[in-house]
Amino acid sequence: MAAKPEDIMGDGSILKTIIKAGTGEEKPAWGNKVKVHYVGTLTSNGEKFDSSRDRNSPFDFQVGSGVITGWSEAVPTMLLGEIAKFTISSEKAYGPGGSPPKIPPNASLDFEIELLSFTDREDVLQDGTLMKKQLGKPDEDSWVTPNANCDVEFKLTIAGGDEHAVSWPAGTGCPHGLPPRLREGLFEMRKGETCSFLLPKDAPGVDYEVTLVSWVENEECVSGDDGAVVKRIERDKTIGKDDWKCPHDLDTVHMRGKVWVDGDEAKCVDYGEIPPNTDGSQDASVYVVDEDLTTSTGSAVCPGIDAVVKKLRVGEISTAIIRKDYGFKEGPLAGQPLRCRLELVKIDPQTPNWEIKTTELKIEAVNAKRCLGNAWVARNDIPRAIRRYGAAIEIGDSDYDIVDEDEKRRLREAVSACKLNRAMCHLKVKNYQDCLKDCSDVLDIDSTSVKALFRQGKCYLALDKWDAAKESFRKVLELDDGNMEARRGLQSVRVKMQAQKEKEKKLYAGKKLFDGKDRPAPKKAPASACCDASAPDGSCCPPPPPEAAAPPPAEQ
């Protein structure tokens, strides 16, 4: 005799019939995460409209969220492993609208559900190895969470034992023998929050109760070079309308603090004592970011200090570690890994580009930064020179507010001079694509620019684009017949093409490609791999002079 359905809600909206009894005493609660298998059919005719078993894929959901009301009320009546049939009325299923095309309007539905598992914990890593349960809410004003770059402070109780404070710095081993996965759980917590963590694979049956106290983020200061310069905040920025601003290249900054050799604080460079409070009246060192090599007090500045300063906000105090290749090149701290502690007191920003309105002011600003770039070329600091030329070009490229065509032409000429110099720098450091872009921009303005054509040819030659290189060098000679550098370029093209020809000859030596009459007639070799016609004496290009000419200097 079939079991009588149970009216679990007392109003006939959900009828339950147990097919297979479950085990234990615990049942899912509101908010629990459950995993089930199910088969759904129409009560009216038994037609199946959905089945997780057919897909061989259990269905996961949170009780009370993302499913029909009937499910959130039915599943909490089940024990683990139980299989039951639920008849759910239309108002607790899909109602008057139904779910076309399979479920008609006002349809009562039957679900055969098997409860596979349930938990009141969040599966943090989605693989069952780290299960989290919130025990205490976070602070009201806490919305952010720590990340892998943070040094984290928390209180810990293991398996109901005594509570103790734990510090877990980024990039270090596990303190107190804690499972490594537990750190992943900290990244899901907010300040003041208390959670229980279970790690079934790493520590079966052990309950870790954690209260997150605080954290400090270790910030990479050099993009694309992890570990070069890493800072951590000791005291956060001053709250104000510009508290989000950091210094940029060529801004003037006021800072205090010092930098010293890692492990030997006696070897240091002093920028002024940091006061115990936020007093801004005490003397600070002043310098221009990424430009000055010393401060107003005569203290030396290295690239690592620049990198840290550009990540500071006014009022912030931070410490940092600086790899030796971002340290000093000369002096008592030269070639040493460093540490520093700095406070940013004030920023005097340079004039924003959008505030430079007139053509004359734009040209003046472009030329001023070009001169800075030229000075860094003379010091053989090519990356810094590229940054200065780039800053000049950004000013000149904003010509949308200039109407007069003659004024636009003058500004573009000033920008072209910067791009020519930057192309030279890109060529020096083998940034060939960037060099080609700058040369192309210059040639769009002046197709007769000998320097742009020559540098373009040098790039093509380095990239083994010999036909393009030959064309660029030839155009140079059409404009300047006595340009010996271009003739050497053509000679280099000929040598490279001949070397490639010899390589291919050896590669295919002895291979029989054609037989008998199918063999093509040999073609007469051109007079030169470099030129279309040879000179009367049979030579391709005039031989290079005994000594190479000096490379062209930076534009002035």
Coordinates of C-alpha atoms in Angstrom, one line a residue:
M1 CA 0.0 0.0 0.0
A2 CA 1.4 3.4 -1.0
A3 CA 2.4 5.8 1.7
K4 CA 0.1 8.7 2.3
P5 CA 1.6 12.0 1.2
E6 CA 2.4 14.5 4.1
D7 CA 1.1 18.0 3.9
I8 CA 4.3 19.6 5.0
M9 CA 3.0 23.2 5.0
G10 CA -0.5 22.5 6.4
D11 CA -2.2 24.2 3.5
G12 CA -1.9 21.6 0.7
S13 CA 0.6 23.6 -1.3
I14 CA 3.4 21.0 -0.9
L15 CA 2.7 17.2 -0.5
K16 CA 5.7 15.0 0.4
T17 CA 6.1 11.2 0.0
I18 CA 9.3 9.6 1.2
I19 CA 10.7 7.0 -1.3
K20 CA 13.9 6.2 0.5
A21 CA 14.6 7.2 4.1
G22 CA 17.6 9.4 4.9
T23 CA 20.2 9.1 7.7
G24 CA 21.1 11.1 10.7
E25 CA 19.1 13.9 12.4
E26 CA 20.3 17.1 10.8
K27 CA 18.4 18.8 8.0
P28 CA 19.3 21.7 5.7
A29 CA 18.5 25.2 7.1
W30 CA 17.7 28.5 5.3
G31 CA 20.8 29.7 3.6
N32 CA 22.5 26.3 3.5
K33 CA 24.2 25.2 0.3
V34 CA 22.8 21.9 -0.9
K35 CA 23.5 19.4 -3.6
V36 CA 20.6 17.3 -5.1
H37 CA 19.6 15.1 -7.9
Y38 CA 16.1 15.6 -9.2
V39 CA 13.5 14.6 -11.8
G40 CA 10.7 17.1 -12.6
T41 CA 7.4 16.0 -14.2
L42 CA 4.0 17.6 -14.8
T43 CA 1.4 16.4 -12.1
S44 CA -1.3 16.3 -14.7
N45 CA 0.1 13.8 -17.1
G46 CA 3.5 12.7 -15.7
E47 CA 5.4 14.3 -18.6
K48 CA 9.1 14.9 -17.7
F49 CA 10.3 18.4 -18.3
D50 CA 13.7 18.4 -16.6
S51 CA 16.2 16.0 -15.0
S52 CA 19.6 16.4 -13.4
R53 CA 20.0 12.6 -13.6
D54 CA 19.7 12.7 -17.4
R55 CA 22.5 15.2 -17.5
N56 CA 24.5 13.2 -14.9
S57 CA 25.2 16.5 -13.1
P58 CA 23.9 17.2 -9.6
F59 CA 22.3 20.6 -9.0
D60 CA 23.8 23.0 -6.4
F61 CA 21.8 25.8 -4.9
Q62 CA 21.4 27.9 -1.7
V63 CA 18.2 27.3 0.2
G64 CA 16.0 30.4 -0.1
S65 CA 17.8 31.8 -3.2
G66 CA 17.7 31.1 -6.9
V67 CA 15.0 28.4 -6.9
I68 CA 11.2 28.3 -6.8
T69 CA 9.6 28.8 -3.4
G70 CA 8.4 25.2 -3.2
W71 CA 12.0 23.9 -3.3
S72 CA 13.2 26.2 -0.5
E73 CA 10.3 24.9 1.6
A74 CA 10.6 21.3 0.6
V75 CA 14.3 20.5 0.8
P76 CA 14.7 21.6 4.5
T77 CA 12.4 18.7 5.4
M78 CA 14.8 16.1 4.1
L79 CA 17.6 14.1 5.8
L80 CA 20.9 13.3 4.1
G81 CA 20.5 10.6 1.5
E82 CA 16.8 10.8 1.5
I83 CA 14.8 10.5 -1.7
A84 CA 11.3 12.0 -1.7
K85 CA 8.6 13.0 -4.1
F86 CA 7.1 16.5 -3.7
T87 CA 3.9 17.7 -5.4
I88 CA 4.2 21.5 -5.5
S89 CA 1.2 23.6 -6.3
S90 CA 1.3 26.2 -9.1
E91 CA 1.5 29.2 -6.7
K92 CA 4.8 27.8 -5.2
A93 CA 6.1 26.8 -8.6
Y94 CA 5.8 28.9 -11.8
G95 CA 2.4 30.4 -11.3
P96 CA 0.1 31.8 -14.0
G97 CA 3.0 32.4 -16.4
G98 CA 4.4 28.9 -16.4
S99 CA 7.8 28.3 -18.0
P100 CA 7.2 27.9 -21.7
P101 CA 7.5 25.8 -23.6
K102 CA 7.6 22.8 -21.2
I103 CA 5.6 24.0 -18.2
P104 CA 2.1 25.4 -19.0
P105 CA 0.4 28.2 -16.9
N106 CA -1.0 27.3 -13.5
A107 CA 0.7 23.8 -13.6
S108 CA 1.2 21.7 -10.5
L109 CA 4.6 20.0 -10.6
D110 CA 6.1 16.7 -9.2
F111 CA 9.7 16.6 -8.2
E112 CA 11.6 13.4 -7.2
I113 CA 14.5 14.9 -5.1
E114 CA 17.6 13.1 -3.6
L115 CA 19.5 15.1 -1.0
L116 CA 23.2 14.3 -1.7
S117 CA 24.8 16.8 0.6
F118 CA 24.3 20.1 2.5
T119 CA 26.4 22.5 4.5
D120 CA 26.1 25.8 6.3
R121 CA 29.6 26.7 5.0
E122 CA 30.8 28.5 1.9
D123 CA 33.1 26.4 -0.3
V124 CA 35.8 29.1 -0.7
L125 CA 37.9 27.4 -3.3
Q126 CA 35.0 25.5 -5.0
D127 CA 36.7 22.2 -4.4
G128 CA 35.7 21.2 -0.9
T129 CA 39.1 21.9 0.6
L130 CA 38.3 25.1 2.5
M131 CA 34.9 25.5 4.1
K132 CA 33.9 28.9 5.7
K133 CA 31.2 29.7 8.2
Q134 CA 30.6 33.2 9.5
L135 CA 30.3 33.4 13.3
G136 CA 30.6 37.2 13.8
K137 CA 29.8 40.1 11.5
P138 CA 32.6 42.5 10.3
D139 CA 32.9 46.1 11.5
E140 CA 30.1 48.4 10.1
D141 CA 32.5 50.6 8.0
S142 CA 34.6 47.6 6.7
W143 CA 34.0 46.8 3.1
V144 CA 37.4 45.8 1.7
T145 CA 39.3 42.5 2.1
P146 CA 43.0 41.7 2.2
N147 CA 44.8 40.1 -0.8
A148 CA 47.8 38.0 -1.4
N149 CA 50.2 41.0 -1.1
C150 CA 49.0 41.8 2.4
D151 CA 50.6 41.1 5.8
V152 CA 47.7 39.9 7.9
E153 CA 47.1 40.1 11.6
F154 CA 44.4 37.9 13.2
K155 CA 43.3 36.1 16.3
L156 CA 43.1 32.3 16.1
T157 CA 41.5 29.6 18.2
I158 CA 42.2 26.0 17.1
A159 CA 39.7 23.3 18.1
G160 CA 38.3 25.2 21.0
G161 CA 41.7 25.9 22.5
D162 CA 43.1 29.2 23.8
E163 CA 43.0 32.3 21.6
H164 CA 46.3 33.8 20.4
A165 CA 47.4 36.5 18.0
V166 CA 49.0 35.5 14.7
S167 CA 50.9 37.6 12.1
W168 CA 51.1 36.2 8.6
P169 CA 53.3 38.3 6.3
A170 CA 53.0 38.0 2.5
G171 CA 55.5 35.7 0.8
T172 CA 56.5 33.8 4.0
G173 CA 55.9 30.3 5.3
C174 CA 52.9 29.2 7.4
P175 CA 53.1 30.4 11.0
H176 CA 52.5 27.9 13.8
G177 CA 52.3 25.1 11.2
L178 CA 49.0 26.4 9.9
P179 CA 47.7 24.8 6.6
P180 CA 48.6 27.0 3.6
R181 CA 45.0 27.0 2.4
L182 CA 43.9 28.8 5.5
R183 CA 45.5 32.0 4.2
E184 CA 43.1 31.9 1.2
G185 CA 40.2 32.0 3.6
L186 CA 41.6 35.3 5.1
F187 CA 41.2 36.9 1.7
E188 CA 37.4 36.4 2.0
M189 CA 37.1 38.2 5.3
R190 CA 36.5 41.8 6.3
K191 CA 38.0 43.6 9.3
G192 CA 36.4 42.5 12.6
E193 CA 34.7 39.5 11.1
T194 CA 34.9 36.1 12.8
C195 CA 34.7 32.9 10.8
S196 CA 35.1 29.2 11.4
F197 CA 37.2 27.3 8.8
L198 CA 37.3 23.5 8.1
L199 CA 40.0 22.0 5.9
P200 CA 38.9 18.4 5.3
K201 CA 41.9 17.5 3.2
D202 CA 44.7 19.3 5.2
A203 CA 43.4 19.0 8.8
P204 CA 40.3 16.6 9.0
G205 CA 38.1 17.4 11.9
V206 CA 40.0 20.5 13.1
D207 CA 38.0 23.8 13.5
Y208 CA 40.0 27.0 13.0
E209 CA 38.2 30.0 14.4
V210 CA 39.6 33.3 13.0
T211 CA 38.9 37.0 13.8
L212 CA 40.5 39.3 11.3
V213 CA 42.2 42.2 13.1
S214 CA 44.1 44.2 10.4
W215 CA 46.3 44.0 7.4
V216 CA 48.9 46.1 5.5
E217 CA 49.2 45.7 1.8
N218 CA 52.7 45.3 0.2
E219 CA 52.4 47.3 -3.1
E220 CA 54.6 46.7 -6.1
C221 CA 56.0 50.1 -7.2
V222 CA 57.5 49.1 -10.6
S223 CA 55.1 47.8 -13.2
G224 CA 56.2 44.6 -14.8
D225 CA 59.1 44.0 -12.4
D226 CA 57.8 42.3 -9.3
G227 CA 60.0 42.6 -6.3
A228 CA 62.0 45.5 -7.6
V229 CA 60.6 48.1 -5.3
V230 CA 57.9 47.0 -2.8
K231 CA 56.3 49.4 -0.2
R232 CA 54.0 48.9 2.7
I233 CA 51.9 51.6 4.4
E234 CA 52.8 52.5 8.0
R235 CA 50.5 55.4 8.3
D236 CA 47.7 56.1 5.8
K237 CA 47.1 59.3 3.8
T238 CA 45.6 62.4 5.2
I239 CA 41.8 62.5 4.4
G240 CA 40.9 65.4 2.1
K241 CA 39.6 66.3 -1.3
D242 CA 42.9 65.3 -3.1
D243 CA 43.7 62.3 -0.9
W244 CA 43.7 60.0 -4.0
K245 CA 46.5 61.9 -5.8
C246 CA 50.0 60.6 -6.2
P247 CA 53.0 62.5 -7.6
H248 CA 53.8 62.1 -11.3
D249 CA 57.1 62.5 -13.3
L250 CA 58.3 66.2 -13.1
D251 CA 56.0 67.1 -10.2
T252 CA 57.8 68.8 -7.3
V253 CA 57.5 67.0 -4.0
H254 CA 58.3 67.7 -0.4
M255 CA 59.3 64.6 1.5
R256 CA 60.9 63.4 4.8
G257 CA 62.6 60.2 5.9
K258 CA 65.7 58.3 4.9
V259 CA 67.1 55.4 2.9
W260 CA 69.7 53.0 4.1
V261 CA 71.6 49.9 3.2
D262 CA 69.6 46.8 4.0
G263 CA 71.2 45.4 7.2
D264 CA 73.3 48.5 7.9
E265 CA 71.2 51.5 8.9
A266 CA 74.3 53.5 9.6
K267 CA 74.9 53.8 5.9
C268 CA 72.1 56.1 4.9
V269 CA 70.9 59.2 3.1
D270 CA 68.8 61.5 5.1
Y271 CA 65.8 63.5 3.8
G272 CA 64.7 65.1 7.1
E273 CA 63.3 63.6 10.3
I274 CA 59.7 62.4 10.3
P275 CA 57.9 63.9 13.2
P276 CA 55.7 61.7 15.5
N277 CA 52.6 63.6 14.4
T278 CA 51.3 65.1 11.2
D279 CA 53.2 68.4 11.7
G280 CA 53.8 69.7 8.2
S281 CA 55.9 72.7 9.4
Q282 CA 59.2 70.9 9.9
D283 CA 61.7 71.1 7.1
A284 CA 61.4 68.6 4.2
S285 CA 63.6 67.8 1.2
V286 CA 62.3 69.1 -2.1
Y287 CA 63.0 67.6 -5.5
V288 CA 61.5 67.1 -9.0
V289 CA 60.3 63.5 -9.4
D290 CA 62.3 61.5 -12.0
E291 CA 64.4 64.5 -13.0
D292 CA 66.5 65.7 -10.0
L293 CA 69.3 63.5 -8.8
T294 CA 69.6 65.4 -5.5
T295 CA 67.1 67.2 -3.3
S296 CA 67.1 70.8 -2.1
T297 CA 69.2 69.7 0.9
G298 CA 71.8 68.0 -1.3
S299 CA 70.7 64.4 -0.5
A300 CA 71.0 61.9 -3.4
V301 CA 67.9 60.3 -5.0
C302 CA 67.9 56.9 -6.7
P303 CA 65.4 55.3 -9.1
G304 CA 63.9 53.3 -6.3
I305 CA 63.1 56.4 -4.3
D306 CA 61.4 57.8 -7.3
A307 CA 59.3 54.7 -7.6
V308 CA 58.2 54.8 -4.0
V309 CA 57.4 58.5 -4.0
K310 CA 55.1 58.0 -7.1
K311 CA 53.0 55.6 -5.0
L312 CA 52.7 57.8 -1.9
R313 CA 49.8 60.1 -1.0
V314 CA 50.1 63.3 1.0
G315 CA 50.3 62.5 4.7
E316 CA 51.2 58.8 4.1
I317 CA 54.2 57.2 5.7
S318 CA 55.5 54.0 4.1
T319 CA 58.5 51.7 4.3
A320 CA 59.9 50.0 1.3
I321 CA 62.5 47.5 0.1
I322 CA 64.5 48.5 -3.0
R323 CA 66.4 46.0 -5.1
K324 CA 70.0 47.0 -5.8
D325 CA 69.5 47.6 -9.5
Y326 CA 67.1 50.3 -8.5
G327 CA 69.5 51.8 -6.0
F328 CA 72.4 54.1 -6.2
K329 CA 75.0 53.9 -8.9
E330 CA 77.7 55.8 -7.0
G331 CA 78.5 56.9 -3.5
P332 CA 78.6 54.9 -0.2
L333 CA 75.3 53.2 -0.9
A334 CA 76.2 52.2 -4.5
G335 CA 75.3 48.7 -5.6
Q336 CA 73.5 47.7 -2.4
P337 CA 69.9 46.6 -1.7
L338 CA 68.2 49.3 0.3
R339 CA 65.3 50.0 2.7
C340 CA 63.6 53.3 3.2
R341 CA 61.0 55.1 5.3
L342 CA 59.4 58.1 3.7
E343 CA 56.6 60.6 4.3
L344 CA 55.1 62.6 1.5
V345 CA 54.4 66.1 2.9
K346 CA 53.3 68.1 -0.2
I347 CA 52.9 67.9 -4.0
D348 CA 53.5 70.9 -6.2
P349 CA 52.2 69.5 -9.5
Q350 CA 53.5 70.7 -12.9
T351 CA 51.0 72.6 -15.0
P352 CA 48.5 70.2 -16.5
N353 CA 48.7 69.9 -20.3
W354 CA 45.0 71.0 -20.7
E355 CA 45.9 74.3 -19.0
I356 CA 48.6 75.1 -21.6
K357 CA 46.3 77.0 -24.0
T358 CA 48.2 79.1 -26.6
T359 CA 50.4 77.8 -29.4
E360 CA 53.4 79.8 -28.1
L361 CA 53.1 78.3 -24.6
K362 CA 52.7 74.8 -26.0
I363 CA 55.8 75.1 -28.2
E364 CA 57.7 76.6 -25.3
A365 CA 56.7 73.6 -23.1
V366 CA 57.5 71.1 -25.8
N367 CA 60.9 72.5 -26.4
A368 CA 61.7 72.7 -22.6
K369 CA 60.9 69.0 -22.2
R370 CA 62.9 68.2 -25.4
C371 CA 65.9 69.9 -23.8
L372 CA 65.5 67.8 -20.7
G373 CA 65.4 64.7 -22.9
N374 CA 68.6 65.8 -24.7
A375 CA 70.3 66.2 -21.4
W376 CA 69.5 62.6 -20.4
V377 CA 70.7 61.4 -23.8
A378 CA 74.0 63.1 -23.0
R379 CA 74.1 61.2 -19.7
N380 CA 73.3 58.0 -21.6
D381 CA 70.1 57.5 -19.5
I382 CA 68.0 56.5 -22.5
P383 CA 64.8 55.3 -20.7
R384 CA 64.6 58.6 -18.9
A385 CA 65.2 60.5 -22.1
I386 CA 62.3 58.6 -23.7
R387 CA 60.0 59.6 -20.9
R388 CA 61.0 63.3 -21.3
Y389 CA 60.4 63.2 -25.1
G390 CA 57.1 61.4 -24.5
A391 CA 56.0 64.1 -22.1
A392 CA 56.8 66.8 -24.7
I393 CA 54.9 64.9 -27.4
E394 CA 51.8 64.6 -25.2
I395 CA 51.7 68.4 -24.8
G396 CA 52.1 69.0 -28.6
D397 CA 49.6 66.4 -29.6
S398 CA 46.7 68.3 -27.9
D399 CA 46.2 70.8 -30.7
Y400 CA 42.4 70.5 -30.9
D401 CA 42.0 74.1 -29.6
I402 CA 44.3 75.6 -32.2
V403 CA 42.5 76.9 -35.3
D404 CA 45.2 78.7 -37.3
E405 CA 46.9 76.2 -39.7
D406 CA 50.2 78.0 -39.6
E407 CA 50.3 77.7 -35.8
K408 CA 49.4 74.0 -36.0
R409 CA 52.3 73.5 -38.5
R410 CA 54.8 75.1 -36.1
L411 CA 53.6 73.0 -33.2
R412 CA 53.8 69.8 -35.3
E413 CA 57.3 70.7 -36.3
A414 CA 58.3 71.0 -32.6
V415 CA 56.6 67.6 -31.9
S416 CA 58.4 66.0 -34.9
A417 CA 61.7 67.1 -33.5
C418 CA 60.9 65.2 -30.3
K419 CA 59.7 62.2 -32.2
L420 CA 63.0 62.1 -34.2
N421 CA 65.0 62.1 -31.0
R422 CA 62.7 59.5 -29.3
A423 CA 63.1 57.3 -32.4
M424 CA 66.9 57.6 -32.0
C425 CA 66.5 56.5 -28.3
H426 CA 64.2 53.6 -29.2
L427 CA 66.7 52.5 -31.8
K428 CA 69.5 52.5 -29.2
V429 CA 67.6 50.2 -26.8
K430 CA 66.3 48.0 -29.7
N431 CA 62.6 49.1 -29.4
Y432 CA 62.3 48.7 -33.1
Q433 CA 58.5 48.9 -33.5
D434 CA 58.3 52.0 -31.4
C435 CA 61.1 53.6 -33.5
L436 CA 59.3 52.7 -36.7
K437 CA 56.1 54.3 -35.3
D438 CA 57.9 57.6 -34.5
C439 CA 59.7 57.7 -37.9
S440 CA 56.4 57.1 -39.7
D441 CA 54.7 59.9 -37.8
V442 CA 57.6 62.3 -38.7
L443 CA 57.5 61.2 -42.4
D444 CA 53.7 61.9 -42.5
I445 CA 54.6 65.5 -41.7
D446 CA 57.8 65.7 -43.7
S447 CA 58.4 63.0 -46.3
T448 CA 62.0 64.4 -46.9
S449 CA 63.2 63.9 -43.3
V450 CA 66.6 62.3 -43.9
K451 CA 67.0 61.4 -40.2
A452 CA 63.6 59.7 -40.1
L453 CA 64.3 57.7 -43.2
F454 CA 67.7 56.7 -42.0
R455 CA 66.5 55.5 -38.6
Q456 CA 63.6 53.7 -40.3
G457 CA 66.1 51.9 -42.5
K458 CA 68.2 50.9 -39.5
C459 CA 65.1 49.4 -37.9
Y460 CA 64.2 47.5 -41.0
L461 CA 67.7 46.2 -41.2
A462 CA 67.7 45.0 -37.6
L463 CA 64.3 43.3 -38.2
D464 CA 65.7 41.6 -41.4
K465 CA 63.3 43.4 -43.6
W466 CA 65.9 43.9 -46.3
D467 CA 63.8 45.2 -49.1
A468 CA 62.2 47.9 -46.9
A469 CA 65.6 48.8 -45.4
K470 CA 67.1 49.1 -49.0
E471 CA 64.2 51.4 -49.9
S472 CA 64.7 53.7 -46.9
F473 CA 68.4 54.0 -47.4
R474 CA 67.9 54.7 -51.1
K475 CA 65.5 57.5 -50.3
V476 CA 68.2 59.0 -48.0
L477 CA 70.7 59.0 -50.9
E478 CA 68.2 60.6 -53.2
L479 CA 68.0 63.5 -50.7
D480 CA 71.6 63.5 -49.6
D481 CA 73.9 61.8 -52.1
G482 CA 76.9 62.2 -49.8
N483 CA 75.3 60.4 -46.8
M484 CA 77.9 57.7 -46.0
E485 CA 75.9 56.2 -43.2
A486 CA 73.1 55.4 -45.7
R487 CA 75.7 53.9 -48.1
R488 CA 77.0 51.7 -45.3
G489 CA 73.3 50.7 -44.6
L490 CA 73.0 49.6 -48.2
Q491 CA 76.2 47.7 -48.0
S492 CA 74.9 45.9 -44.8
V493 CA 71.8 44.9 -46.7
R494 CA 73.9 43.4 -49.5
V495 CA 76.0 41.4 -47.0
K496 CA 72.9 40.1 -45.2
M497 CA 71.1 39.1 -48.4
Q498 CA 74.2 37.4 -49.7
A499 CA 74.6 35.5 -46.4
Q500 CA 71.0 34.4 -46.6
K501 CA 71.6 33.2 -50.2
E502 CA 74.6 31.2 -49.2
K503 CA 72.7 29.6 -46.3
E504 CA 69.8 28.6 -48.6
K505 CA 72.3 27.2 -51.1
K506 CA 73.9 25.0 -48.5
L507 CA 70.4 23.9 -47.2
Y508 CA 69.3 22.7 -50.6
A509 CA 72.6 21.4 -51.8
G510 CA 72.3 17.9 -53.3
K511 CA 68.5 17.9 -53.3
K512 CA 67.1 17.0 -56.7
L513 CA 64.1 19.2 -57.3
F514 CA 63.5 18.7 -61.0
D515 CA 64.2 16.0 -63.6
G516 CA 65.0 16.2 -67.3
K517 CA 63.1 18.6 -69.4
D518 CA 61.1 19.9 -66.4
R519 CA 64.2 21.6 -65.0
P520 CA 63.8 25.4 -65.5
A521 CA 66.3 27.3 -67.4
P522 CA 68.8 29.1 -65.1
K523 CA 68.2 32.7 -64.6
K524 CA 70.9 35.3 -65.1
A525 CA 71.8 36.7 -61.7
P526 CA 71.3 40.4 -61.2
A527 CA 74.2 42.7 -61.2
S528 CA 73.9 43.1 -57.5
A529 CA 71.7 42.0 -54.6
C530 CA 71.6 45.6 -53.5
C531 CA 71.3 47.7 -56.7
D532 CA 69.3 47.1 -59.9
A533 CA 72.3 48.1 -62.1
S534 CA 76.0 48.1 -61.4
A535 CA 78.5 50.9 -61.8
P536 CA 80.8 50.9 -64.8
D537 CA 83.5 49.1 -62.8
G538 CA 81.1 46.4 -61.8
S539 CA 80.8 47.6 -58.1
C540 CA 77.5 48.0 -56.3
C541 CA 78.0 50.8 -54.0
P542 CA 81.1 53.0 -53.3
P543 CA 83.2 51.3 -50.6
P544 CA 82.9 52.7 -47.1
P545 CA 85.5 55.1 -46.0
P546 CA 88.3 53.8 -43.7
E547 CA 86.7 55.2 -40.5
A548 CA 83.0 55.2 -39.6
A549 CA 81.3 58.5 -39.2
A550 CA 80.0 59.4 -35.8
P551 CA 76.3 58.8 -35.3
P552 CA 74.1 61.8 -35.6
P553 CA 73.7 63.7 -32.3
A554 CA 70.4 64.4 -30.6
E555 CA 68.3 67.2 -32.0
Q556 CA 68.9 70.5 -30.1

